[in-house]
CSV table of C-alpha atoms and ligand atoms in Angstrom, one decimal:
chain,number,residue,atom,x,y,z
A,1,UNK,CA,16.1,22.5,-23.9
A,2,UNK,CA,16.2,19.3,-21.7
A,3,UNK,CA,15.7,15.8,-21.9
A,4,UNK,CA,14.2,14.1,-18.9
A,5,UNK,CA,15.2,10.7,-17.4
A,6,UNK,CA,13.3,8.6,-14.6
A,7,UNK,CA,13.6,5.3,-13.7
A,8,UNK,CA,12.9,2.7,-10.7
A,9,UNK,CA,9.8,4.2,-9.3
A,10,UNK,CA,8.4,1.3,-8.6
A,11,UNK,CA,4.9,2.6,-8.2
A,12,UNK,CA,2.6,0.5,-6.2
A,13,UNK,CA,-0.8,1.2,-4.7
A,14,UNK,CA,1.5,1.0,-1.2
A,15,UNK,CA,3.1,4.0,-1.7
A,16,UNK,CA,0.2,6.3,-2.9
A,17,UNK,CA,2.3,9.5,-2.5
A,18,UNK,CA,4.9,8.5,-5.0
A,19,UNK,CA,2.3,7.8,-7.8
A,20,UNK,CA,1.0,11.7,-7.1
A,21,UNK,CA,4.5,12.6,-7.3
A,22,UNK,CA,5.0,11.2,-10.9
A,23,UNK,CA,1.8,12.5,-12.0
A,24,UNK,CA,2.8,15.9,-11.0
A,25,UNK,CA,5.9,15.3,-12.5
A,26,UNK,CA,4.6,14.6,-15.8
A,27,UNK,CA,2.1,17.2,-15.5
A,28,UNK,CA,5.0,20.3,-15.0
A,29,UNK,CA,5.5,22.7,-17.2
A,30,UNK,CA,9.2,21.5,-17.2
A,31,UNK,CA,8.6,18.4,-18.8
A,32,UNK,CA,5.9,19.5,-21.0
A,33,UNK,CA,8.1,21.8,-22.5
A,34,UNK,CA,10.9,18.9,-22.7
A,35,UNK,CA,12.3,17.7,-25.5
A,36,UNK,CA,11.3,14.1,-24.4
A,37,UNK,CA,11.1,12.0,-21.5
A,38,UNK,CA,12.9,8.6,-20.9
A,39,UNK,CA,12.0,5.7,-18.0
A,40,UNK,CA,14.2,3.2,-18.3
A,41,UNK,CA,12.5,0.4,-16.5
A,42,UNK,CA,10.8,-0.2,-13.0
A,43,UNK,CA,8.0,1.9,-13.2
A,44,UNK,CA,5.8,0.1,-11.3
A,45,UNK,CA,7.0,-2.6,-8.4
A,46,UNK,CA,4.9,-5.2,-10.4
A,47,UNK,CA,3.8,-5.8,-14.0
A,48,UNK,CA,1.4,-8.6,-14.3
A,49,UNK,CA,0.5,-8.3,-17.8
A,50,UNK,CA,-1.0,-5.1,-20.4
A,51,UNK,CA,-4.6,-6.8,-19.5
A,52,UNK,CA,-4.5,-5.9,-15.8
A,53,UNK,CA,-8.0,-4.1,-14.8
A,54,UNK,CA,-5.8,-2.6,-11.6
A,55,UNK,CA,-6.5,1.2,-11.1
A,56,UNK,CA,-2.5,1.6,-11.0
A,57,UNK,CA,-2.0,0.8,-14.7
A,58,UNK,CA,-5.0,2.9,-16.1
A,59,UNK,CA,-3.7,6.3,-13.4
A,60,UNK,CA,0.1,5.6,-15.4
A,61,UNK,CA,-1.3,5.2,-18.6
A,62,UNK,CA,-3.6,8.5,-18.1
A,63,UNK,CA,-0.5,10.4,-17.4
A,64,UNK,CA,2.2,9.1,-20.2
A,65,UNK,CA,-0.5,9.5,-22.5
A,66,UNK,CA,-1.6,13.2,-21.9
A,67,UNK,CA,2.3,13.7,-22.0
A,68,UNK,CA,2.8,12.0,-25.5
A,69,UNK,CA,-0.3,13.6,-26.9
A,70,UNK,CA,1.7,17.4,-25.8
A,71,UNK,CA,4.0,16.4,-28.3
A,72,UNK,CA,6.6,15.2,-25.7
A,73,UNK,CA,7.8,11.6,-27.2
A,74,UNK,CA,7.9,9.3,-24.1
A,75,UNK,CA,9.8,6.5,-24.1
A,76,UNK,CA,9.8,3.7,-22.3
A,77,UNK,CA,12.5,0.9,-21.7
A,78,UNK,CA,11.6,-3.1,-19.2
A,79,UNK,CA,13.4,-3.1,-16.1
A,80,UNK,CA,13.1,-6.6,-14.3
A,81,UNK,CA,9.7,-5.6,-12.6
A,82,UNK,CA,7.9,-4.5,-15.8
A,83,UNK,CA,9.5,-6.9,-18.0
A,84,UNK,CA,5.4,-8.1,-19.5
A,85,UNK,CA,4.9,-5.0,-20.2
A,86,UNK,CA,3.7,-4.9,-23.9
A,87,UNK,CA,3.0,-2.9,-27.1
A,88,UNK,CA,-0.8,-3.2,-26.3
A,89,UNK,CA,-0.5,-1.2,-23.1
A,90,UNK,CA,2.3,1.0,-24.6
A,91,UNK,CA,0.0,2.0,-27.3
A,92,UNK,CA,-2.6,2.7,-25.0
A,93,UNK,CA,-0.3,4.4,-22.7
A,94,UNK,CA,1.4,6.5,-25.4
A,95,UNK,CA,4.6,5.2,-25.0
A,96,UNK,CA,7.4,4.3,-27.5
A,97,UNK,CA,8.9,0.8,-26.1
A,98,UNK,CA,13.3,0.7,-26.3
A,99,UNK,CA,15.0,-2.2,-25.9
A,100,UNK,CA,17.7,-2.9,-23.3
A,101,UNK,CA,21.1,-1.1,-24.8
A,102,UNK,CA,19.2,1.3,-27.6
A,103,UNK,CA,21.8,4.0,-28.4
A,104,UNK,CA,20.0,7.5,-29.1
A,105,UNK,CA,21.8,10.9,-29.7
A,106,UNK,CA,21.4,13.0,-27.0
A,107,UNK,CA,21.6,17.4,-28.7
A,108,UNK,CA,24.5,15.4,-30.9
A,109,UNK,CA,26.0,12.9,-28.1
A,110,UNK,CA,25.9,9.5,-28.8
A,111,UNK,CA,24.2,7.7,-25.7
A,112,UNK,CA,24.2,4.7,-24.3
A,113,UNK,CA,20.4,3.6,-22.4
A,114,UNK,CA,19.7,1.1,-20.4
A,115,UNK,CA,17.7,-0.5,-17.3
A,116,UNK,CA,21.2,-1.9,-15.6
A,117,UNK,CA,20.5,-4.9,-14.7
A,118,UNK,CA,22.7,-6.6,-17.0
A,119,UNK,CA,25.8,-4.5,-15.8
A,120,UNK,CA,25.2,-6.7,-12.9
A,121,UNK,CA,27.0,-10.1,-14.0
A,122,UNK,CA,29.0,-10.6,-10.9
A,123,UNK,CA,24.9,-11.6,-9.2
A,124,UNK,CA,25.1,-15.0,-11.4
A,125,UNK,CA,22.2,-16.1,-9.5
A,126,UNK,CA,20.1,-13.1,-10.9
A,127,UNK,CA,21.1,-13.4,-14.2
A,128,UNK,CA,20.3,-16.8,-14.7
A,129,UNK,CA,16.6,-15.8,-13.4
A,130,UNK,CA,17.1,-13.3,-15.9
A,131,UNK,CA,17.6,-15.3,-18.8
A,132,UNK,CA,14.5,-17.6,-17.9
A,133,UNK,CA,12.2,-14.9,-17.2
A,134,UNK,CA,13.4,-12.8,-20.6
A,135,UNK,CA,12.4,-16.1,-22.5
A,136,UNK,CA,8.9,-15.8,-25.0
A,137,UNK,CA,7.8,-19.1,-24.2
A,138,UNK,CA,8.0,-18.7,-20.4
A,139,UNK,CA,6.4,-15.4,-20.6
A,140,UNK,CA,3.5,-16.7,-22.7
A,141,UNK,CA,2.8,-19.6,-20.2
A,142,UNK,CA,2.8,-16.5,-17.2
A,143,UNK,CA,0.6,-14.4,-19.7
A,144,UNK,CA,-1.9,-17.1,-19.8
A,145,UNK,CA,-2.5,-17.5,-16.6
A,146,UNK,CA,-5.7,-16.2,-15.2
A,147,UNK,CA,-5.4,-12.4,-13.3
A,148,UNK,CA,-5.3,-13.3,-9.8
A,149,UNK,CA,-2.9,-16.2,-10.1
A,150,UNK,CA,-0.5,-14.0,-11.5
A,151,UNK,CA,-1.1,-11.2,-8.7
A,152,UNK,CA,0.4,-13.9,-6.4
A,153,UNK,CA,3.2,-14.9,-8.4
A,154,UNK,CA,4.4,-11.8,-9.0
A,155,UNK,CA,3.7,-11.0,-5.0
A,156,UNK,CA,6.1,-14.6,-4.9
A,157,UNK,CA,8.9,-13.0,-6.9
A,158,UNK,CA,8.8,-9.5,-5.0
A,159,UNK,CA,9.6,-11.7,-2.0
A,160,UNK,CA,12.3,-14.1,-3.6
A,161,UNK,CA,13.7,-10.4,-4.9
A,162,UNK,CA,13.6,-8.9,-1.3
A,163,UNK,CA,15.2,-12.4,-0.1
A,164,UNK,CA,17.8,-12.5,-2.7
A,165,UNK,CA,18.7,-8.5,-2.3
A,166,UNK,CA,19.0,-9.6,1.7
A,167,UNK,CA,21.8,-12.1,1.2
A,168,UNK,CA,23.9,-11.0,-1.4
A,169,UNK,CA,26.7,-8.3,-1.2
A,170,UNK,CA,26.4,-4.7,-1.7
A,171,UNK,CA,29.6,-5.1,-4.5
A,172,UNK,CA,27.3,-8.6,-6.0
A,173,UNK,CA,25.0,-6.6,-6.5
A,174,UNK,CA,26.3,-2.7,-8.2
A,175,UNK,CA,27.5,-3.0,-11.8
A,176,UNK,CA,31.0,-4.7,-12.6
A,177,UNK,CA,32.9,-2.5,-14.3
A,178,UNK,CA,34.5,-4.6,-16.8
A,179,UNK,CA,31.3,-5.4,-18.2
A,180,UNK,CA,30.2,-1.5,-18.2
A,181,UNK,CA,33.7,-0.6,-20.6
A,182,UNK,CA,33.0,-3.6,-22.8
A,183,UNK,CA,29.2,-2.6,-23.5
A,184,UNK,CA,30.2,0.3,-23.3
A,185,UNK,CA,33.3,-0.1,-26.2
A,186,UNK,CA,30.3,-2.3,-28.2
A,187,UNK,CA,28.0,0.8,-28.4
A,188,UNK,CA,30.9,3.1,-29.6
A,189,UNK,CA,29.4,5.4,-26.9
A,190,UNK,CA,31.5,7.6,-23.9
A,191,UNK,CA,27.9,8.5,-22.0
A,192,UNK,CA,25.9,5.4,-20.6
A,193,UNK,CA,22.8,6.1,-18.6
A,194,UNK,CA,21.4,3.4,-16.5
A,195,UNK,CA,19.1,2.8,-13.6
A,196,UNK,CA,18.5,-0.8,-11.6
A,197,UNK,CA,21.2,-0.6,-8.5
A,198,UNK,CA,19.5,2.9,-6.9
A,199,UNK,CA,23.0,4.3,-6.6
A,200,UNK,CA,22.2,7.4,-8.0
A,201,UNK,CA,25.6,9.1,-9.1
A,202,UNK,CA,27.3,10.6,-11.9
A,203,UNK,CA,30.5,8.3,-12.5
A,204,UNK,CA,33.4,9.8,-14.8
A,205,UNK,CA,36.4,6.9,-16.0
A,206,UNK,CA,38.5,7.0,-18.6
A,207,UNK,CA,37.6,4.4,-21.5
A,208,UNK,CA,40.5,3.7,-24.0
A,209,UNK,CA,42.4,7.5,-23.7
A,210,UNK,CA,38.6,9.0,-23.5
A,211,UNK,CA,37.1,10.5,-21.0
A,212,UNK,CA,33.6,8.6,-19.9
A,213,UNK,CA,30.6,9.2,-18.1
A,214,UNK,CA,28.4,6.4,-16.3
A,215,UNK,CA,24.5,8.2,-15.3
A,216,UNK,CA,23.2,6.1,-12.6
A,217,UNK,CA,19.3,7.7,-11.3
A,218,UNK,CA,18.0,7.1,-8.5
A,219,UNK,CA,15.1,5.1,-6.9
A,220,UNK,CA,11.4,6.7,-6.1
A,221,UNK,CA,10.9,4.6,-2.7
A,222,UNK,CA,10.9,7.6,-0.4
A,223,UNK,CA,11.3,10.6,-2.7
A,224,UNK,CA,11.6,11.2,-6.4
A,225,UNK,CA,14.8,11.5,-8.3
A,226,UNK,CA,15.5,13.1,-11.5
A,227,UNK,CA,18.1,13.2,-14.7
A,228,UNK,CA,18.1,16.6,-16.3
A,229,UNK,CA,20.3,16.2,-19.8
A,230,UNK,CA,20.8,19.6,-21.6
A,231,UNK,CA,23.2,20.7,-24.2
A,232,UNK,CA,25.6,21.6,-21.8
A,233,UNK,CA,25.4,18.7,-19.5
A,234,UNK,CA,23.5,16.5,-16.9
A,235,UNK,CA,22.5,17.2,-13.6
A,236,UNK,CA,20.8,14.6,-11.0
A,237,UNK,CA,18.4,16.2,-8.4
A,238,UNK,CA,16.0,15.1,-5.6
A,239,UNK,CA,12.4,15.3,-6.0
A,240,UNK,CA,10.8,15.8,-2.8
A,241,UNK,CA,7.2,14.0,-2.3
A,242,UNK,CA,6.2,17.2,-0.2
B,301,LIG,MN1,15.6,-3.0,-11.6
């Protein structure tokens, strides 16, 4: 009995090795035999809309599916990369979309999910891009943009992202911690699991007399990383490309 959790992979067709590595992922009798499988947001390192004819999307979509269709729910939450992605491709994909903060019982244990990002409020510069780019109206006007104009945009905001992650402090840019407890008090939960800040750690705090756990996974840019959740508890491991 385990429940696996992935997140920040950001697949690209740079980084060809990592793609294989999630498709053999997928494809192990591990998580074929799990009890489900959760991303929780940057899957890919660009999402340009569900009508992108990109090999990329059609290789992740082939591998999620033949997953869901083993009768392994996979479940899929927007991180700020693949915030477009939609119900058309997650239907095609067989995935199940979450939103940011779902709360699903974990073998009984109430659980906090989420991409991160919004743990982040002490990066007020990100969050206000946040709140534009999370708006339907200015995601329509990006969605109606012909294919190859949005392949540069997005190639725009990777490098405004790599600019802003340049100049802005480590401590900006992790979680603040008041903001974890409060969400955290919200949800009525004691486990949150998160990705975003590729700090890949298993945090343990006391919230209001109870003793808390924070999940953080880790990012796929040079090897894989991994949430086992079990019964009996969690465990983060490596994943090496080979
Ligand atoms: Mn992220």
């Amino acid at each position: 009995m385990a429940t696996i959790f992935i997140s920040d992979l950001h697949l690209d067709d740079g980084r060809p090795h990592i793609t294989a590595l999630f498709e053999r992922l997928l494809a192990s009798d591990e998580v074929r035999s799990a009890d489900a499988v959760y991303i929780l947001g940057d899957l890919v390192d660009a999402w340009i809309g569900d009508d992108d004819d990109a090999a990329l999307p059609a290789r992740i979509a082939q591998a999620t599916r033949s997953l869901s269709e083993a009768d392994v729910p996979v479940y899929f939450m927007a991180g700020n990369r693949d915030f477009l992605l939609g119900s058309a491709y997650a239907a095609r994909a067989g995935l199940t979309l979450l939103e940011d903060g779902t709360v699903h019982a974990l073998y009984g244990r109430p659980t906090l999910l989420m991409h991160g990002d919004v743990l982040c409020t002490d990066d007020v510069a990100y969050q206000a891009v946040r709140q534009q780019v999370r708006q339907p109206q200015w995601q329509a006007q990006i969605l109606a943009m012909p294919l190859p104009a949005r392949r540069a945009f997005a190639a725009k905001a990777r490098e405004d992202s790599r600019a802003h992650t340049g100049t802005t402090g480590e401590a900006i840019m992790d979680v603040n911690q008041q903001a974890v407890a409060t969400t955290m008090r919200e949800a009525g939960v004691t486990r949150l699991i998160h990705g975003h800040t590729h700090r890949p750690a298993i945090h343990h705090f006391d919230l209001d007399g109870r003793a808390a756990e924070r999940i953080v996974l880790g990012d796929w840019y040079e090897h894989g990383s991994v949430l086992r959740v079990t019964p009996e508890g969690s465990e983060l491991a490596g994943l090496s490309a080979g």
